[in-house]
Amino acid sequence: SAKADPILRADGIRRSFGGLTAVDVEHLEVQRGTITALIGPNGAGKSTLFNLLTGFDRADAGEWSFQGRRLNGIPGHKVARRGMVRTFQLTKALTRLTVLENMLLAAPGQTGERFAGAFARWMWAGQEAANRERALDLLARFKLDAKKDDIAGSLSGGQRKLLEMARSLMVDPTMVMLDEPMAGVNPALVQSLLEHITALRDEGTTVLFVEHDMDVIMGISDWIVVLAQGQVIAEGCPADIRSNNQVIDAYLGA
Ligand code: ADP
Ligand code: MG
């Protein structure tokens, strides 16, 4: 069933900024192989929760695990190595690099270890060739191959979103976390992004995403978790969430 196989589970995860409790989630599960939407009003704590789960911010409390292995206290680059990755907006520095360079920077082996010696260099050359091949495949899949030598800063808003998603797939993740992947994207590209997300799920990748557009959320989600003031106030399938009064109240600010 839809609730049988959690790939990610979190308990008692809390984060405050000064006197403000941004996240206070008693329990959260994401089921393997699903598209799960995390929704809620602005300031509900969605991005903070993403940062905590992926090791890019420190929780005040809580325990969480991915594929049965403890994840709390593990830094971001190691979380990604475990197979759980999040997208990042292209920083200013990255916009000065080409599209292909952006992909290669996101490749496995870019975060740390360098080995000395002829054997290591030979290994590394093989890895580099494999990374390049994977990058070119992904760029083709996201219809960015013709842009591979363009500066990333020259891409349209929608193409940047595609590149952000493509970059996250360089490490062949088990689960991807997308924070507002359609923000500022024109309708034609929204459709394309939706198809990519659905295709990822159909290939077995678990997807957790934050989105505001209710049609998008209801259309592609298998499960929806509603956050308000840092807490999970409801979860369910799209039909249940659509008719949930607490959810309606949260959005109306009641
Ligand atoms: P959402 O992504 O749901 O819009 P956020 O997680 O960005 O919400 O923010 C949740 C709350 O935490 C907001 O009130 C926000 O102002 C606050 N917040 C987030 N990050 C910080 C920070 N680094 N310092 C102080 N307050 C923060
Ligand atoms: Mg946010």
Short mmCIF file of C-alpha atoms and ligand atoms in Angstrom, two decimals:
data_model
loop_
_atom_site.label_atom_id
_atom_site.label_comp_id
_atom_site.label_asym_id
_atom_site.label_seq_id
_atom_site.Cartn_x
_atom_site.Cartn_y
_atom_site.Cartn_z
CA SER A 1 0.00 0.00 0.00
CA ALA A 2 0.97 3.65 -0.22
CA LYS A 3 1.93 3.82 3.47
CA ALA A 4 3.97 0.63 3.76
CA ASP A 5 7.60 1.36 2.97
CA PRO A 6 9.10 4.57 4.35
CA ILE A 7 12.40 5.51 2.71
CA LEU A 8 12.70 8.55 4.98
CA ARG A 9 11.41 8.88 8.51
CA ALA A 10 11.84 11.71 10.96
CA ASP A 11 10.84 12.06 14.60
CA GLY A 12 10.79 15.11 16.83
CA ILE A 13 12.68 17.33 14.41
CA ARG A 14 12.85 20.89 15.74
CA ARG A 15 14.51 24.13 14.73
CA SER A 16 14.09 27.59 16.25
CA PHE A 17 15.47 30.92 15.14
CA GLY A 18 15.62 33.14 18.21
CA GLY A 19 12.14 32.95 19.68
CA LEU A 20 10.55 31.62 16.49
CA THR A 21 9.91 27.89 16.15
CA ALA A 22 10.32 27.36 12.42
CA VAL A 23 10.01 23.55 12.45
CA ASP A 24 8.48 21.31 15.09
CA VAL A 25 7.56 18.06 13.36
CA GLU A 26 6.59 15.14 15.56
CA HIS A 27 6.64 12.53 12.84
CA LEU A 28 7.16 12.50 9.10
CA GLU A 29 7.47 9.65 6.63
CA VAL A 30 8.09 9.62 2.91
CA GLN A 31 7.13 6.39 1.19
CA ARG A 32 9.55 4.83 -1.26
CA GLY A 33 8.72 5.32 -4.92
CA THR A 34 6.13 8.05 -4.39
CA ILE A 35 5.82 11.68 -5.35
CA THR A 36 5.15 13.37 -2.03
CA ALA A 37 4.28 17.06 -1.88
CA LEU A 38 5.13 19.21 1.11
CA ILE A 39 2.73 22.14 1.10
CA GLY A 40 1.82 24.98 3.40
CA PRO A 41 1.58 28.75 3.62
CA ASN A 42 4.62 30.99 3.26
CA GLY A 43 6.82 30.76 6.33
CA ALA A 44 5.39 27.36 7.31
CA GLY A 45 8.91 25.92 7.58
CA LYS A 46 9.09 23.92 4.36
CA SER A 47 12.52 25.12 3.23
CA THR A 48 13.89 24.90 6.76
CA LEU A 49 12.70 21.30 7.00
CA PHE A 50 14.44 20.52 3.68
CA ASN A 51 17.64 22.12 5.00
CA LEU A 52 17.50 20.11 8.21
CA LEU A 53 16.79 16.77 6.54
CA THR A 54 19.58 17.22 4.00
CA GLY A 55 22.18 18.33 6.54
CA PHE A 56 22.43 21.94 5.40
CA ASP A 57 21.11 23.29 8.68
CA ARG A 58 21.45 21.98 12.24
CA ALA A 59 18.36 20.80 14.06
CA ASP A 60 17.89 21.64 17.73
CA ALA A 61 16.42 18.18 18.25
CA GLY A 62 15.20 15.16 16.36
CA GLU A 63 16.19 11.90 14.76
CA TRP A 64 15.76 10.94 11.17
CA SER A 65 16.87 8.14 8.93
CA PHE A 66 17.10 7.38 5.24
CA GLN A 67 16.80 3.79 4.04
CA GLY A 68 17.05 2.69 7.66
CA ARG A 69 20.31 4.50 8.38
CA ARG A 70 20.52 7.40 10.81
CA LEU A 71 20.90 10.71 9.04
CA ASN A 72 20.77 13.32 11.82
CA GLY A 73 24.18 14.87 12.39
CA ILE A 74 25.44 13.86 8.93
CA PRO A 75 26.67 16.83 6.86
CA GLY A 76 25.09 17.72 3.54
CA HIS A 77 27.68 16.30 1.17
CA LYS A 78 27.54 12.96 2.96
CA VAL A 79 23.74 12.94 2.90
CA ALA A 80 23.95 13.30 -0.88
CA ARG A 81 26.35 10.36 -1.03
CA ARG A 82 23.76 8.26 0.78
CA GLY A 83 21.42 8.91 -2.16
CA MET A 84 19.24 11.75 -0.92
CA VAL A 85 19.81 14.97 -2.84
CA ARG A 86 18.18 18.35 -3.02
CA THR A 87 18.26 20.88 -5.78
CA PHE A 88 20.02 24.19 -5.32
CA GLN A 89 19.38 27.43 -7.06
CA LEU A 90 22.26 28.30 -9.34
CA THR A 91 24.47 30.67 -7.39
CA LYS A 92 26.03 33.68 -9.03
CA ALA A 93 29.35 31.83 -9.35
CA LEU A 94 27.68 28.91 -11.12
CA THR A 95 25.94 31.16 -13.63
CA ARG A 96 29.40 32.14 -14.95
CA LEU A 97 30.23 28.53 -15.78
CA THR A 98 28.92 26.66 -18.79
CA VAL A 99 25.95 24.33 -18.55
CA LEU A 100 28.23 21.28 -18.91
CA GLU A 101 30.65 22.58 -16.28
CA ASN A 102 27.72 22.96 -13.91
CA MET A 103 26.82 19.32 -14.47
CA LEU A 104 30.38 18.10 -13.94
CA LEU A 105 30.71 20.06 -10.69
CA ALA A 106 27.71 18.14 -9.35
CA ALA A 107 29.28 14.78 -10.25
CA PRO A 108 30.35 12.13 -7.75
CA GLY A 109 33.91 12.65 -6.50
CA GLN A 110 33.77 16.44 -6.70
CA THR A 111 33.40 16.95 -2.98
CA GLY A 112 36.55 15.62 -1.43
CA GLU A 113 39.03 12.89 -1.83
CA ARG A 114 41.94 13.08 -4.23
CA PHE A 115 44.40 10.20 -4.39
CA ALA A 116 48.03 10.24 -5.39
CA GLY A 117 49.73 7.81 -7.72
CA ALA A 118 49.39 6.46 -11.23
CA PHE A 119 46.63 3.96 -10.38
CA ALA A 120 44.54 6.66 -8.71
CA ARG A 121 45.00 8.99 -11.68
CA TRP A 122 43.93 6.19 -14.01
CA MET A 123 40.87 5.53 -11.85
CA TRP A 124 40.11 9.23 -11.81
CA ALA A 125 40.34 9.53 -15.59
CA GLY A 126 37.79 6.73 -15.90
CA GLN A 127 35.49 8.46 -13.44
CA GLU A 128 35.80 11.72 -15.35
CA ALA A 129 34.85 10.07 -18.62
CA ALA A 130 31.87 8.41 -16.97
CA ASN A 131 30.79 11.71 -15.41
CA ARG A 132 30.99 13.45 -18.77
CA GLU A 133 28.91 10.75 -20.43
CA ARG A 134 26.29 10.91 -17.70
CA ALA A 135 26.20 14.71 -17.91
CA LEU A 136 25.65 14.64 -21.67
CA ASP A 137 22.91 12.00 -21.32
CA LEU A 138 21.09 14.06 -18.72
CA LEU A 139 21.42 17.26 -20.73
CA ALA A 140 19.87 15.46 -23.70
CA ARG A 141 17.07 14.16 -21.51
CA PHE A 142 16.32 17.68 -20.29
CA LYS A 143 16.70 19.12 -23.80
CA LEU A 144 19.66 21.24 -22.76
CA ASP A 145 22.26 19.46 -24.89
CA ALA A 146 22.33 22.23 -27.49
CA LYS A 147 23.17 24.64 -24.66
CA LYS A 148 25.98 22.61 -23.10
CA ASP A 149 28.68 25.17 -23.91
CA ASP A 150 26.54 28.21 -23.12
CA ILE A 151 27.09 30.16 -19.92
CA ALA A 152 24.46 29.02 -17.42
CA GLY A 153 23.58 32.64 -16.73
CA SER A 154 22.27 32.96 -20.28
CA LEU A 155 19.53 30.34 -19.72
CA SER A 156 15.88 31.33 -19.30
CA GLY A 157 14.29 30.95 -15.86
CA GLY A 158 12.69 27.68 -16.90
CA GLN A 159 15.88 26.28 -18.40
CA ARG A 160 17.69 27.08 -15.15
CA LYS A 161 15.13 25.01 -13.29
CA LEU A 162 15.72 22.15 -15.71
CA LEU A 163 19.48 22.48 -15.17
CA GLU A 164 19.01 22.49 -11.39
CA MET A 165 17.07 19.25 -11.64
CA ALA A 166 19.54 17.71 -14.09
CA ARG A 167 22.46 18.62 -11.79
CA SER A 168 20.83 16.86 -8.86
CA LEU A 169 20.60 13.66 -10.90
CA MET A 170 24.37 13.50 -11.54
CA VAL A 171 24.81 11.43 -8.38
CA ASP A 172 22.08 8.97 -9.43
CA PRO A 173 19.99 9.66 -6.33
CA THR A 174 17.50 7.33 -4.67
CA MET A 175 15.45 10.34 -3.58
CA VAL A 176 15.32 13.92 -4.83
CA MET A 177 14.02 16.90 -2.93
CA LEU A 178 12.80 19.79 -5.05
CA ASP A 179 12.07 23.15 -3.42
CA GLU A 180 9.63 25.04 -5.65
CA PRO A 181 10.89 23.53 -8.92
CA MET A 182 8.32 25.44 -11.01
CA ALA A 183 8.70 28.87 -9.42
CA GLY A 184 8.87 31.51 -12.17
CA VAL A 185 8.63 28.97 -14.97
CA ASN A 186 6.39 29.54 -18.00
CA PRO A 187 3.45 27.14 -18.52
CA ALA A 188 5.06 25.20 -21.39
CA LEU A 189 8.11 24.39 -19.28
CA VAL A 190 5.96 23.63 -16.22
CA GLN A 191 4.44 20.82 -18.25
CA SER A 192 7.87 19.55 -19.18
CA LEU A 193 9.07 19.72 -15.55
CA LEU A 194 5.99 17.80 -14.44
CA GLU A 195 6.71 15.09 -16.97
CA HIS A 196 10.30 14.84 -15.73
CA ILE A 197 9.14 14.51 -12.13
CA THR A 198 6.62 11.83 -13.03
CA ALA A 199 9.23 10.00 -15.11
CA LEU A 200 11.64 10.01 -12.17
CA ARG A 201 8.99 8.46 -9.95
CA ASP A 202 8.13 5.89 -12.60
CA GLU A 203 11.82 4.90 -12.76
CA GLY A 204 11.73 4.27 -9.02
CA THR A 205 13.20 7.51 -7.71
CA THR A 206 11.38 8.90 -4.68
CA VAL A 207 10.42 12.56 -5.04
CA LEU A 208 9.66 15.03 -2.25
CA PHE A 209 8.76 18.47 -3.51
CA VAL A 210 7.54 21.85 -2.31
CA GLU A 211 5.10 23.62 -4.56
CA HIS A 212 2.40 26.28 -4.34
CA ASP A 213 0.31 25.62 -7.44
CA MET A 214 -2.62 23.50 -6.26
CA ASP A 215 -3.38 22.12 -9.73
CA VAL A 216 0.20 20.92 -10.02
CA ILE A 217 0.14 19.43 -6.52
CA MET A 218 -3.18 17.66 -6.92
CA GLY A 219 -2.27 16.47 -10.40
CA ILE A 220 0.98 14.63 -9.72
CA SER A 221 1.22 13.86 -6.00
CA ASP A 222 0.68 10.42 -4.54
CA TRP A 223 0.69 11.84 -1.02
CA ILE A 224 0.51 15.32 0.43
CA VAL A 225 1.91 16.54 3.74
CA VAL A 226 0.62 19.88 4.98
CA LEU A 227 2.85 22.03 7.14
CA ALA A 228 1.62 25.10 9.04
CA GLN A 229 3.66 27.03 11.60
CA GLY A 230 6.28 24.32 11.55
CA GLN A 231 3.91 21.44 12.30
CA VAL A 232 2.30 18.75 10.18
CA ILE A 233 -1.39 19.60 10.39
CA ALA A 234 -2.66 17.06 7.86
CA GLU A 235 -1.54 14.47 5.35
CA GLY A 236 -3.28 12.29 2.85
CA CYS A 237 -3.96 11.59 -0.78
CA PRO A 238 -4.95 14.54 -2.99
CA ALA A 239 -8.69 13.89 -2.71
CA ASP A 240 -8.54 13.88 1.10
CA ILE A 241 -6.42 17.00 1.31
CA ARG A 242 -8.64 18.89 -1.09
CA SER A 243 -11.62 18.47 1.22
CA ASN A 244 -9.77 18.86 4.53
CA ASN A 245 -11.12 21.82 6.51
CA GLN A 246 -7.94 22.28 8.55
CA VAL A 247 -5.99 22.64 5.35
CA ILE A 248 -8.44 25.13 3.94
CA ASP A 249 -8.24 27.12 7.20
CA ALA A 250 -4.44 27.11 7.16
CA TYR A 251 -4.41 28.54 3.66
CA LEU A 252 -7.03 31.12 4.49
CA GLY A 253 -5.02 32.09 7.55
CA ALA A 254 -7.85 31.21 9.93
P1 ADP B 1 8.70 28.23 3.87
O1 ADP B 1 9.78 27.62 3.04
O2 ADP B 1 7.61 27.30 4.24
O3 ADP B 1 8.14 29.48 3.25
P2 ADP B 1 10.86 28.79 5.71
O4 ADP B 1 11.34 27.47 6.14
O5 ADP B 1 11.66 29.53 4.72
O6 ADP B 1 9.32 28.70 5.27
O7 ADP B 1 10.74 29.72 7.00
C1 ADP B 1 10.08 29.31 8.19
C2 ADP B 1 10.21 30.40 9.22
O8 ADP B 1 11.56 30.46 9.69
C3 ADP B 1 9.90 31.78 8.69
O9 ADP B 1 9.25 32.52 9.70
C4 ADP B 1 11.26 32.36 8.38
O10 ADP B 1 11.25 33.76 8.47
C5 ADP B 1 12.12 31.73 9.46
N1 ADP B 1 13.51 31.52 9.04
C6 ADP B 1 13.94 30.68 8.08
N2 ADP B 1 15.27 30.70 7.97
C7 ADP B 1 15.71 31.57 8.91
C8 ADP B 1 17.00 32.03 9.33
N3 ADP B 1 18.11 31.56 8.75
N4 ADP B 1 17.06 32.93 10.33
C9 ADP B 1 15.94 33.37 10.93
N5 ADP B 1 14.70 32.99 10.60
C10 ADP B 1 14.58 32.09 9.60
MG MG B 2 10.50 28.04 1.13
#
